[in-house]
């Protein structure tokens, strides 16, 4: 039975959606069953208009808390807001109390992808401050280390770190994920799916 993986993203301006899509494609190429989902919006249309937020992709389903237990592993992808996860992700996590109460996510795998406007705008703190959620749910956090050697290069400005793939959007959102950054996202999708596939196969063989 193939592993079931979800890549769940929140993306206001599209940068995270690009990385999430790359990770999902790479995970799928391993033979895992992969769903691309998005976090529900919590801001009003009025606020979204003021933030010049384009409409959400209607082709990507919105996730609900009850969707999570059906996956063996989940890659969560979301931008930085003040050095931590967007409120839309926190609000979603806050709605998963029944999953916590029943241990429904215990033993499942989790990994994170993020983005920020600036180079030192808080990507690592965003990954780090999301780990308590996984800890409380009993999930197994999967960082990517330096498995993709491109992370070590200093030849160009780039996102990505041992925590996970990322991009730098620039203050006006004008910078798009680079080839290096989408490559790291693909590496993360493949690496993560490889671990989850192995776990699912091992469990089935018990
Ligand atoms: C309210 C708000 C807070 C933000 N805080 C930060 C921040 O602390 N550091 C930073 O570099 N970028 C910050 N940003 C920029 C976002 O991280 C950036 O727009 C996002 O990474 C782009 O991803 P997206 O296109 O997927 O929405 C902030 C943006 C908003 C709207």
Tab-separated table of C-alpha atoms and ligand atoms in Angstrom:
chain	number	residue	atom	x	y	z
A	1	UNK	CA	0.000	0.000	0.000
A	2	UNK	CA	1.525	3.356	-0.996
A	3	UNK	CA	2.143	5.963	1.683
A	4	UNK	CA	-0.406	8.769	1.839
A	5	UNK	CA	1.107	12.228	1.983
A	6	UNK	CA	-0.446	15.681	2.060
A	7	UNK	CA	1.291	18.923	1.203
A	8	UNK	CA	-0.780	21.634	2.855
A	9	UNK	CA	0.041	25.255	2.126
A	10	UNK	CA	-1.025	28.782	2.899
A	11	UNK	CA	0.130	31.254	0.281
A	12	UNK	CA	-1.073	34.802	-0.078
A	13	UNK	CA	1.057	35.872	-3.059
A	14	UNK	CA	2.031	32.514	-4.598
A	15	UNK	CA	5.635	31.984	-3.471
A	16	UNK	CA	4.789	29.210	-1.036
A	17	UNK	CA	2.376	27.650	-3.507
A	18	UNK	CA	5.263	27.247	-5.973
A	19	UNK	CA	7.454	25.498	-3.380
A	20	UNK	CA	4.575	23.345	-2.110
A	21	UNK	CA	3.723	22.242	-5.645
A	22	UNK	CA	7.351	21.254	-6.315
A	23	UNK	CA	7.528	19.278	-3.079
A	24	UNK	CA	4.223	17.538	-3.888
A	25	UNK	CA	5.372	16.598	-7.405
A	26	UNK	CA	8.624	15.144	-6.095
A	27	UNK	CA	6.848	13.214	-3.348
A	28	UNK	CA	4.427	11.790	-5.907
A	29	UNK	CA	7.291	10.644	-8.119
A	30	UNK	CA	8.364	8.253	-5.322
A	31	UNK	CA	5.120	6.303	-5.726
A	32	UNK	CA	3.381	7.863	-2.713
A	33	UNK	CA	-0.227	9.032	-2.976
A	34	UNK	CA	-0.006	12.807	-2.622
A	35	UNK	CA	-2.711	15.431	-2.125
A	36	UNK	CA	-2.062	19.153	-2.443
A	37	UNK	CA	-4.344	21.084	-0.091
A	38	UNK	CA	-4.536	24.641	1.225
A	39	UNK	CA	-5.262	26.119	4.633
A	40	UNK	CA	-8.546	28.022	4.885
A	41	UNK	CA	-8.388	31.831	4.847
A	42	UNK	CA	-9.309	33.664	8.040
A	43	UNK	CA	-9.030	37.271	6.859
A	44	UNK	CA	-12.051	39.195	5.585
A	45	UNK	CA	-12.404	40.063	1.879
A	46	UNK	CA	-11.989	43.697	2.851
A	47	UNK	CA	-8.603	43.105	4.509
A	48	UNK	CA	-7.485	40.794	1.689
A	49	UNK	CA	-8.295	43.510	-0.845
A	50	UNK	CA	-6.234	46.008	1.166
A	51	UNK	CA	-3.344	43.533	1.132
A	52	UNK	CA	-3.675	43.147	-2.682
A	53	UNK	CA	-4.136	39.443	-2.192
A	54	UNK	CA	-5.054	37.602	-5.413
A	55	UNK	CA	-7.922	35.063	-5.271
A	56	UNK	CA	-7.133	31.595	-3.955
A	57	UNK	CA	-6.717	28.730	-6.451
A	58	UNK	CA	-10.200	27.207	-6.600
A	59	UNK	CA	-8.720	23.934	-7.913
A	60	UNK	CA	-6.894	23.237	-4.641
A	61	UNK	CA	-9.221	21.938	-1.881
A	62	UNK	CA	-9.260	23.574	1.537
A	63	UNK	CA	-8.154	21.267	4.321
A	64	UNK	CA	-10.268	20.507	7.385
A	65	UNK	CA	-8.913	19.051	10.652
A	66	UNK	CA	-10.710	15.759	10.005
A	67	UNK	CA	-8.674	15.313	6.798
A	68	UNK	CA	-5.359	15.005	8.634
A	69	UNK	CA	-5.575	11.494	10.168
A	70	UNK	CA	-5.828	9.842	6.757
A	71	UNK	CA	-2.256	10.859	5.919
A	72	UNK	CA	0.942	9.105	7.021
A	73	UNK	CA	2.950	12.292	6.558
A	74	UNK	CA	2.236	15.967	6.008
A	75	UNK	CA	4.435	18.749	4.663
A	76	UNK	CA	3.184	22.078	6.002
A	77	UNK	CA	4.149	25.107	3.897
A	78	UNK	CA	3.428	28.678	4.989
A	79	UNK	CA	5.051	32.122	5.004
A	80	UNK	CA	6.631	33.997	7.871
A	81	UNK	CA	4.624	36.658	9.684
A	82	UNK	CA	6.753	38.461	12.262
A	83	UNK	CA	9.122	35.488	12.426
A	84	UNK	CA	6.503	32.826	13.007
A	85	UNK	CA	3.697	30.995	11.245
A	86	UNK	CA	0.855	32.908	9.628
A	87	UNK	CA	-2.251	33.208	11.813
A	88	UNK	CA	-4.212	31.144	9.288
A	89	UNK	CA	-2.026	28.133	10.158
A	90	UNK	CA	-2.218	28.771	13.901
A	91	UNK	CA	-6.016	29.082	13.686
A	92	UNK	CA	-6.158	25.764	11.857
A	93	UNK	CA	-3.918	24.089	14.435
A	94	UNK	CA	-6.134	25.500	17.196
A	95	UNK	CA	-9.078	23.670	15.614
A	96	UNK	CA	-7.388	20.255	15.891
A	97	UNK	CA	-8.045	19.687	19.604
A	98	UNK	CA	-10.101	16.567	18.923
A	99	UNK	CA	-7.149	15.065	17.006
A	100	UNK	CA	-4.900	15.802	19.981
A	101	UNK	CA	-7.460	14.308	22.406
A	102	UNK	CA	-7.649	11.067	20.435
A	103	UNK	CA	-3.957	10.855	19.509
A	104	UNK	CA	-5.016	10.756	15.865
A	105	UNK	CA	-1.748	12.264	14.596
A	106	UNK	CA	0.612	10.351	16.878
A	107	UNK	CA	3.415	8.685	14.925
A	108	UNK	CA	2.738	10.609	11.737
A	109	UNK	CA	5.506	12.532	9.999
A	110	UNK	CA	5.685	16.311	9.568
A	111	UNK	CA	7.992	18.686	7.752
A	112	UNK	CA	7.944	22.445	7.121
A	113	UNK	CA	8.554	24.837	4.233
A	114	UNK	CA	8.485	28.601	4.613
A	115	UNK	CA	9.203	31.950	2.975
A	116	UNK	CA	9.938	35.491	4.034
A	117	UNK	CA	10.405	38.871	2.436
A	118	UNK	CA	13.984	39.343	3.595
A	119	UNK	CA	17.023	37.165	4.116
A	120	UNK	CA	17.059	37.364	7.890
A	121	UNK	CA	13.348	37.924	8.318
A	122	UNK	CA	12.726	34.971	10.610
A	123	UNK	CA	12.587	31.784	8.554
A	124	UNK	CA	14.377	29.671	11.142
A	125	UNK	CA	12.228	30.976	13.981
A	126	UNK	CA	9.167	30.159	11.887
A	127	UNK	CA	10.245	26.523	11.502
A	128	UNK	CA	11.347	26.328	15.133
A	129	UNK	CA	8.222	27.818	16.694
A	130	UNK	CA	6.008	25.407	14.754
A	131	UNK	CA	7.660	22.331	16.239
A	132	UNK	CA	5.699	22.531	19.545
A	133	UNK	CA	2.543	21.791	17.565
A	134	UNK	CA	4.077	18.583	16.210
A	135	UNK	CA	5.428	17.676	19.636
A	136	UNK	CA	2.042	18.006	21.294
A	137	UNK	CA	0.402	15.968	18.549
A	138	UNK	CA	3.070	13.261	18.829
A	139	UNK	CA	4.215	13.827	15.260
A	140	UNK	CA	7.748	13.096	14.039
A	141	UNK	CA	9.456	16.220	12.700
A	142	UNK	CA	11.590	15.705	9.601
A	143	UNK	CA	14.176	18.415	8.861
A	144	UNK	CA	16.185	18.100	5.648
A	145	UNK	CA	19.680	18.726	6.975
A	146	UNK	CA	22.208	19.482	4.250
A	147	UNK	CA	21.228	16.505	2.114
A	148	UNK	CA	20.873	18.916	-0.786
A	149	UNK	CA	24.370	20.329	-1.084
A	150	UNK	CA	22.994	23.407	-2.890
A	151	UNK	CA	22.114	24.709	0.573
A	152	UNK	CA	25.806	25.186	1.302
A	153	UNK	CA	26.510	27.368	-1.721
A	154	UNK	CA	27.281	31.051	-1.295
A	155	UNK	CA	27.373	31.897	-4.982
A	156	UNK	CA	23.898	33.409	-4.970
A	157	UNK	CA	21.348	34.700	-2.507
A	158	UNK	CA	18.976	31.871	-1.655
A	159	UNK	CA	16.493	30.556	0.857
A	160	UNK	CA	16.467	27.027	2.219
A	161	UNK	CA	18.125	25.702	5.347
A	162	UNK	CA	18.527	22.438	7.252
A	163	UNK	CA	15.030	23.088	8.571
A	164	UNK	CA	13.409	22.986	5.169
A	165	UNK	CA	12.966	24.612	1.792
A	166	UNK	CA	12.191	28.295	1.608
A	167	UNK	CA	12.308	31.319	-0.626
A	168	UNK	CA	12.878	35.041	-0.319
A	169	UNK	CA	9.961	36.994	-1.743
A	170	UNK	CA	11.330	40.580	-1.355
A	171	UNK	CA	9.341	43.279	0.396
A	172	UNK	CA	7.108	43.859	-2.611
A	173	UNK	CA	6.820	40.162	-3.487
A	174	UNK	CA	8.687	40.704	-6.760
A	175	UNK	CA	11.290	37.969	-6.299
A	176	UNK	CA	10.102	34.495	-7.354
A	177	UNK	CA	11.500	31.183	-6.055
A	178	UNK	CA	14.816	30.491	-7.783
A	179	UNK	CA	15.827	27.239	-9.445
A	180	UNK	CA	17.990	26.443	-6.428
A	181	UNK	CA	15.068	27.019	-4.056
A	182	UNK	CA	12.571	24.953	-6.062
A	183	UNK	CA	15.270	22.273	-6.269
A	184	UNK	CA	15.481	22.189	-2.477
A	185	UNK	CA	11.680	21.959	-2.287
A	186	UNK	CA	11.789	18.985	-4.664
A	187	UNK	CA	14.568	17.435	-2.585
A	188	UNK	CA	12.421	17.861	0.541
A	189	UNK	CA	9.398	16.255	-1.114
A	190	UNK	CA	11.444	13.270	-2.291
A	191	UNK	CA	13.362	12.886	0.977
A	192	UNK	CA	10.262	13.191	3.136
A	193	UNK	CA	8.267	10.765	0.998
A	194	UNK	CA	11.173	8.306	1.068
A	195	UNK	CA	11.081	8.232	4.863
A	196	UNK	CA	7.303	7.905	5.024
A	197	UNK	CA	7.275	5.211	2.318
A	198	UNK	CA	9.867	3.186	4.241
A	199	UNK	CA	7.913	3.533	7.483
A	200	UNK	CA	4.602	2.507	5.898
A	201	UNK	CA	6.206	-0.483	4.139
A	202	UNK	CA	7.944	-1.544	7.356
A	203	UNK	CA	4.726	-1.316	9.332
A	204	UNK	CA	2.859	-3.343	6.728
A	205	UNK	CA	5.546	-6.045	6.926
A	206	UNK	CA	5.234	-6.434	10.706
B	1	LIG	C1	1.667	40.874	8.262
B	1	LIG	C2	2.917	40.416	7.586
B	1	LIG	C3	4.038	40.116	8.350
B	1	LIG	C4	5.216	39.687	7.733
B	1	LIG	N1	6.310	39.433	8.500
B	1	LIG	C5	7.485	39.151	7.901
B	1	LIG	C6	8.665	38.947	8.666
B	1	LIG	O1	8.671	38.946	9.902
B	1	LIG	N2	9.833	38.745	7.996
B	1	LIG	C7	9.906	38.742	6.630
B	1	LIG	O2	11.001	38.607	6.081
B	1	LIG	N3	8.782	38.835	5.883
B	1	LIG	C8	7.590	39.059	6.478
B	1	LIG	N4	6.459	39.189	5.724
B	1	LIG	C9	6.512	38.903	4.287
B	1	LIG	C10	5.912	37.523	3.966
B	1	LIG	O3	6.626	36.505	4.649
B	1	LIG	C11	5.886	37.294	2.463
B	1	LIG	O4	4.877	38.107	1.943
B	1	LIG	C12	5.637	35.841	2.130
B	1	LIG	O5	6.736	35.054	2.475
B	1	LIG	C13	5.335	35.613	0.663
B	1	LIG	O6	4.847	34.300	0.512
B	1	LIG	P1	3.495	34.027	-0.312
B	1	LIG	O7	3.697	34.646	-1.668
B	1	LIG	O8	3.381	32.542	-0.412
B	1	LIG	O9	2.330	34.639	0.423
B	1	LIG	C14	5.278	39.581	6.322
B	1	LIG	C15	4.117	39.851	5.562
B	1	LIG	C16	2.963	40.261	6.186
B	1	LIG	C17	1.752	40.538	5.336
